CSV table of C-alpha atoms in Angstrom, one decimal:
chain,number,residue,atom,x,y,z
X,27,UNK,CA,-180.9,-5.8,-20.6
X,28,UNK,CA,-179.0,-3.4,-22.7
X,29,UNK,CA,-178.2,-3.8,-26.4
X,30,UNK,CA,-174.6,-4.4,-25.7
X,31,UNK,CA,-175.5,-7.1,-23.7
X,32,UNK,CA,-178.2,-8.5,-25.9
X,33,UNK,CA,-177.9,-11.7,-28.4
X,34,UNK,CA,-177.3,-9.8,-31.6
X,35,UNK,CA,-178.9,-11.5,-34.6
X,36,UNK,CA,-179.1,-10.9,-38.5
X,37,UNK,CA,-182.2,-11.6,-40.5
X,38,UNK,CA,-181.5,-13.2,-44.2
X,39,UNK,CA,-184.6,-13.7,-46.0
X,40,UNK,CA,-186.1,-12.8,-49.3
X,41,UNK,CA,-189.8,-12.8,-47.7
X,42,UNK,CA,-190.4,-9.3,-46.6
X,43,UNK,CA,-193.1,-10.6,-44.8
X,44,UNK,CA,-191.0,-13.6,-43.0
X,45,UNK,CA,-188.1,-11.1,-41.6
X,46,UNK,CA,-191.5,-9.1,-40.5
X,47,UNK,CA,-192.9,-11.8,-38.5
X,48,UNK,CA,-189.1,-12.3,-37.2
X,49,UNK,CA,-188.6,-9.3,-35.7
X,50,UNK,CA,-191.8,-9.3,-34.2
X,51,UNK,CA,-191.4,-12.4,-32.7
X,52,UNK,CA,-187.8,-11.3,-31.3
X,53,UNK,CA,-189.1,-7.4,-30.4
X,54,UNK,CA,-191.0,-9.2,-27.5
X,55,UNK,CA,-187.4,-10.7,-26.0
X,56,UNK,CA,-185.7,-8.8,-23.6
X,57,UNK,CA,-182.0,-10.4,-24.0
X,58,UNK,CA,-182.4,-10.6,-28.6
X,59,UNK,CA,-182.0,-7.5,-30.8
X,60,UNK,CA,-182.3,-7.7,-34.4
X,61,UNK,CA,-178.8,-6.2,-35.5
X,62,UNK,CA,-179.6,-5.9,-39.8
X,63,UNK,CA,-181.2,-7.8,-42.6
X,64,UNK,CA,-181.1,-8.7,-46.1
X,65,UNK,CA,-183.4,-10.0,-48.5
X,66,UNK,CA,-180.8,-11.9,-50.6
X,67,UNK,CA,-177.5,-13.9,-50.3
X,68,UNK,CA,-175.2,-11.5,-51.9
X,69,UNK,CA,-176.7,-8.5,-49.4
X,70,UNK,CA,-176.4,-11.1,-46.7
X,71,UNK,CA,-172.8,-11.7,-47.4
X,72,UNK,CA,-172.1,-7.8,-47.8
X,73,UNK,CA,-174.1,-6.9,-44.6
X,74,UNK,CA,-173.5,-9.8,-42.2
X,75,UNK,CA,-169.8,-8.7,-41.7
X,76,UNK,CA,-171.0,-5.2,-40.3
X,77,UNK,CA,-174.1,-6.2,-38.3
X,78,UNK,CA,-171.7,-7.7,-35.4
X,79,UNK,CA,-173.9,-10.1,-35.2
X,80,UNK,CA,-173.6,-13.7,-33.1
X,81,UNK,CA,-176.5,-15.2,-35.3
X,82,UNK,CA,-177.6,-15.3,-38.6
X,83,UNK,CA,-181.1,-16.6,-39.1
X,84,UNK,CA,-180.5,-17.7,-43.0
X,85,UNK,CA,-183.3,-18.9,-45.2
X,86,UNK,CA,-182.1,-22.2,-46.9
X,87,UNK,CA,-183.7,-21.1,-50.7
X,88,UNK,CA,-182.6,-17.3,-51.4
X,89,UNK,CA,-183.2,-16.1,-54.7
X,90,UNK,CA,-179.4,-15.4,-56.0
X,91,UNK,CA,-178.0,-18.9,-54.2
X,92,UNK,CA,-178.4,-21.5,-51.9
X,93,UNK,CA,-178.6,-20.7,-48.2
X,94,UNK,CA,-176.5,-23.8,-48.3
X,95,UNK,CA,-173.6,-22.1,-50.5
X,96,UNK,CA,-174.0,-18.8,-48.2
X,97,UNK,CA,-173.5,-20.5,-45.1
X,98,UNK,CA,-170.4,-22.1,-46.4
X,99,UNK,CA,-169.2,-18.7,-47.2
X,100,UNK,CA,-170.2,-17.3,-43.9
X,101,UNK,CA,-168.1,-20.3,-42.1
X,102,UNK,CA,-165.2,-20.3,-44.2
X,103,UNK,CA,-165.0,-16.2,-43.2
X,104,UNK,CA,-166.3,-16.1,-39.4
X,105,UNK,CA,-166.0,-20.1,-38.3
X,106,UNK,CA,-167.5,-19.3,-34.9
X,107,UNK,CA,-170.2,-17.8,-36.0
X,108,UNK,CA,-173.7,-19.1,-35.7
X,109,UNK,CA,-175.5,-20.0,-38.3
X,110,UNK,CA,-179.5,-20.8,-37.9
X,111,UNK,CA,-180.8,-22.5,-41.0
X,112,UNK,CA,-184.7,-21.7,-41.6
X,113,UNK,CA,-186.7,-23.7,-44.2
X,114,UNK,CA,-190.6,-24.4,-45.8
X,115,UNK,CA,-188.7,-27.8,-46.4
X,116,UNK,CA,-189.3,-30.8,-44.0
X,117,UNK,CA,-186.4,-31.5,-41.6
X,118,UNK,CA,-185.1,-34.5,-43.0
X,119,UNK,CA,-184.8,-33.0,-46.3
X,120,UNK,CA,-182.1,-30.3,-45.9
X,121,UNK,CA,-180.8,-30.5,-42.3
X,122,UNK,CA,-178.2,-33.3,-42.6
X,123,UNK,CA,-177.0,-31.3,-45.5
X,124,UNK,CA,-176.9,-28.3,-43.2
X,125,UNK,CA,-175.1,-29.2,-40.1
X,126,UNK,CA,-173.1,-30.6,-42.5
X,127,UNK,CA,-172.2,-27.7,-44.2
X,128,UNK,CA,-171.2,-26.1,-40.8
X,129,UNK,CA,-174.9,-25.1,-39.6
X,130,UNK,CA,-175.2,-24.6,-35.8
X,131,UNK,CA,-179.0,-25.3,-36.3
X,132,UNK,CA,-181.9,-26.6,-38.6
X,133,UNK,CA,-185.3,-25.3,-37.9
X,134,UNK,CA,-188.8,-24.9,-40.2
X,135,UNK,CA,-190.6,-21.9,-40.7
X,136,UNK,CA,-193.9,-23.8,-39.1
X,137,UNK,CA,-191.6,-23.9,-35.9
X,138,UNK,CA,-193.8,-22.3,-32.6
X,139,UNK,CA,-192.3,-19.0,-32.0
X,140,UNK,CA,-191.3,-20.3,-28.5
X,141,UNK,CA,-188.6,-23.1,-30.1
X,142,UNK,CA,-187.6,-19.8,-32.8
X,143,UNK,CA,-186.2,-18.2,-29.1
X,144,UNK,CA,-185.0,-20.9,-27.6
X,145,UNK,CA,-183.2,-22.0,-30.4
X,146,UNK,CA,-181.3,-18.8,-31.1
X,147,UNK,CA,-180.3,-18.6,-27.3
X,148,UNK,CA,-178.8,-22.2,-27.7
X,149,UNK,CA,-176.6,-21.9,-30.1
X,150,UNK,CA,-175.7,-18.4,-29.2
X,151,UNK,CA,-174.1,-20.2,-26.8
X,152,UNK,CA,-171.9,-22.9,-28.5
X,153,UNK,CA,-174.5,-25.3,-28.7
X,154,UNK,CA,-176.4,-27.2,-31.6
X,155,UNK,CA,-180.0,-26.6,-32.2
X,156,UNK,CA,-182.4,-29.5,-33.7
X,157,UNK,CA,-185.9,-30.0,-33.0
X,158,UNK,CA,-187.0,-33.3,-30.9
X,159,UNK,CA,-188.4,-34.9,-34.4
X,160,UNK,CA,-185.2,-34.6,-35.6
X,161,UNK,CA,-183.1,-35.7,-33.2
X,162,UNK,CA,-185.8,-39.1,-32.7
X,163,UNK,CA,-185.3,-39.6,-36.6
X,164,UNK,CA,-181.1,-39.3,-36.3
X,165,UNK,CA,-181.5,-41.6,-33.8
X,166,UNK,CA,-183.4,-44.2,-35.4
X,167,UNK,CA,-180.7,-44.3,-38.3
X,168,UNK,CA,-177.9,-44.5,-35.6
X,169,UNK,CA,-176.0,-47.8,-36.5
X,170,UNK,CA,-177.4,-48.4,-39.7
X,171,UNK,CA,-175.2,-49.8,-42.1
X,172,UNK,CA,-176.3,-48.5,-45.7
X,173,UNK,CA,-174.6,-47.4,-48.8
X,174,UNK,CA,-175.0,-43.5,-49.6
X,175,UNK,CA,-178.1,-43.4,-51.3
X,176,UNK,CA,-177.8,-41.6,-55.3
X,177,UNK,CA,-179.2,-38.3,-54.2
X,178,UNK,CA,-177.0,-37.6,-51.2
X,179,UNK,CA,-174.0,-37.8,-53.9
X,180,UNK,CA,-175.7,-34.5,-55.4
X,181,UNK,CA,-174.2,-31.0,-54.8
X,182,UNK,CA,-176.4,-28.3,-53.3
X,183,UNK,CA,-177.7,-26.4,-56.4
X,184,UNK,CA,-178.4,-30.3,-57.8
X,185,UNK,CA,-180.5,-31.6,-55.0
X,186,UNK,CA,-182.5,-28.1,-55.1
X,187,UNK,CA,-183.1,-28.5,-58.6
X,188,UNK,CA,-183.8,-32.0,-58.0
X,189,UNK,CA,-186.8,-31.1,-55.6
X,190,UNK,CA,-188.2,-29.0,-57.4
X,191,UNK,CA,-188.9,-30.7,-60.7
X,192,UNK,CA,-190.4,-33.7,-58.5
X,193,UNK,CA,-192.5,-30.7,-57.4
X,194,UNK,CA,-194.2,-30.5,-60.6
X,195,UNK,CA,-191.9,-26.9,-61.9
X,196,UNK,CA,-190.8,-26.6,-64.9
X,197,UNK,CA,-186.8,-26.1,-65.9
X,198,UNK,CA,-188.3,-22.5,-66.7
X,199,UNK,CA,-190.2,-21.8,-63.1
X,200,UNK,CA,-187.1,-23.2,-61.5
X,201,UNK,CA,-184.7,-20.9,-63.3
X,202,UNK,CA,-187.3,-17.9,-62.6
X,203,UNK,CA,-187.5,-19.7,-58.4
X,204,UNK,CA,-183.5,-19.6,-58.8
X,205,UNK,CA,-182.5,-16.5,-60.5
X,206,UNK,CA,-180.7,-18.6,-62.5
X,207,UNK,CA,-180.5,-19.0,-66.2
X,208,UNK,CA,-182.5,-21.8,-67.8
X,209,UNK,CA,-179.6,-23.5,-69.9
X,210,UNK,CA,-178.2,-23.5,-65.9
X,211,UNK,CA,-181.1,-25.5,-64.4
X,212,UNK,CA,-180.8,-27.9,-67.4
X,213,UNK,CA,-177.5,-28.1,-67.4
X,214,UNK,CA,-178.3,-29.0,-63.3
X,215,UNK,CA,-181.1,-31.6,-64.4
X,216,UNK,CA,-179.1,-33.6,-66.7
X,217,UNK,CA,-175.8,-33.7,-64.3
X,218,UNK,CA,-178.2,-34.7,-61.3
X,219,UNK,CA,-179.7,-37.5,-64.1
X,220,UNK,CA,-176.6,-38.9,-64.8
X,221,UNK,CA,-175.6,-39.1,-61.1
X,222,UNK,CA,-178.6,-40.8,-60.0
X,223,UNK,CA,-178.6,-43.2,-63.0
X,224,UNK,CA,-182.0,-42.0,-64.3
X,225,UNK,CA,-183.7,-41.6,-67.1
X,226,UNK,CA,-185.9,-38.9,-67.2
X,227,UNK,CA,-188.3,-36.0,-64.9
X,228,UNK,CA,-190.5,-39.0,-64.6
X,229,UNK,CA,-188.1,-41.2,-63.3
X,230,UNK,CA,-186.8,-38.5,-61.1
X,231,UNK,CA,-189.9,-38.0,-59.5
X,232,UNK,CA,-190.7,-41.0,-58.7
X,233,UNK,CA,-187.3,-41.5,-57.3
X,234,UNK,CA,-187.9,-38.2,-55.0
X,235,UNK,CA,-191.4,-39.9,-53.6
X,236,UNK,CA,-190.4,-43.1,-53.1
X,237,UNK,CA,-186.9,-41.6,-51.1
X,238,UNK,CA,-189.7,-39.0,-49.0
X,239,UNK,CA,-187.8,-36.1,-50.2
X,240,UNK,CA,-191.4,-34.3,-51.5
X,241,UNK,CA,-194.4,-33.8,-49.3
């Protein structure tokens, strides 16, 4: 299959390593070419628009942002583009947020390299892309009538932040994870505090555990 003909796709992580084992995977594909990279979201923003790509494989926690905020910006600029969410993070922890944020697809960077492909050829096709775990657990919540629970109220940068100090990081590791400031991450801690009605890190943590939203 020629290029021109091939599933073009862009590469947005900050792991040289990761977009290694990418491209290798997608080298042995006749019908995918890997059309650019980047290692961060700004660079992803900047060279997405010249790759002519149809997907972006986008790593949920870059450096400078949130894959979350990136993909927003991607969809708000190229709606019909398709976006493939890649994560450490367990499905049920960020893919509601991303489909919800206009993601054509959720998967984890444990995925086989088989589901990688096939995933990438769905929704290079106007389709939606979730793995069979995740579609059993959508279903089982199907019907449910519950109230949002606290930390689905949180914004993207909160909930990250919110993660990570039930992780056992400090507000400095978390500014130095984020490439943010650390008067940023606190000023994210106490806003996420005051949302979910707690008290403390402690409180928080405990909260995160008891919700599943921590290995």
């Amino acid at each position: 299959m020629s290029d021109k003909a091939a599933i073009k796709v862009f590469i947005a992580d900050d792991h040289a390593i990761v977009r290694e084992g990418l491209k290798q995977i997608l080298a042995d594909t006749r019908d995918i070419v890997v059309a650019g990279e980047a290692e961060n979201g700004s660079d992803a923003l900047r060279l997405f628009r010249k790759s002519g790509c149809h997907v972006v494989l986008l790593d949920i926690s870059m450096p400078d942002r949130s894959g979350i905020e990136v993909l927003k910006q991607i969809k708000k600029e190229k709606p019909e583009l398709a976006v493939l969410m890649l994560s450490m993070h367990r499905e049920d922890q960020y893919a509601i947020r991303s489909l919800k944020a206009g993601a054509a697809g959720y998967l984890t960077k444990q995925s086989a390299p088989k589901e990688l492909v096939t995933a990438i050829r769905q929704v290079a096709g106007g389709l939606k892309y979730i793995s069979a775990a995740l579609a059993q657990e959508l279903a089982n919540h199907v019907g449910e009538d519950h109230e949002t629970a606290l930390h689905e109220t949180l914004s993207d940068r909160e909930y990250q932040t919110l993660t990570l100090i039930a992780s056992g990081m400090t507000v400095g590791a978390i500014a130095k994870e984020l490439s943010l400031s650390v008067k940023t991450v606190s000023e994210y801690r106490a806003r996420l505090l005051v949302k979910m009605k707690l008290k403390n890190s402690a409180e928080l943590t405990h909260y995160a555990i008891r919700n599943g939203l921590i290995d």
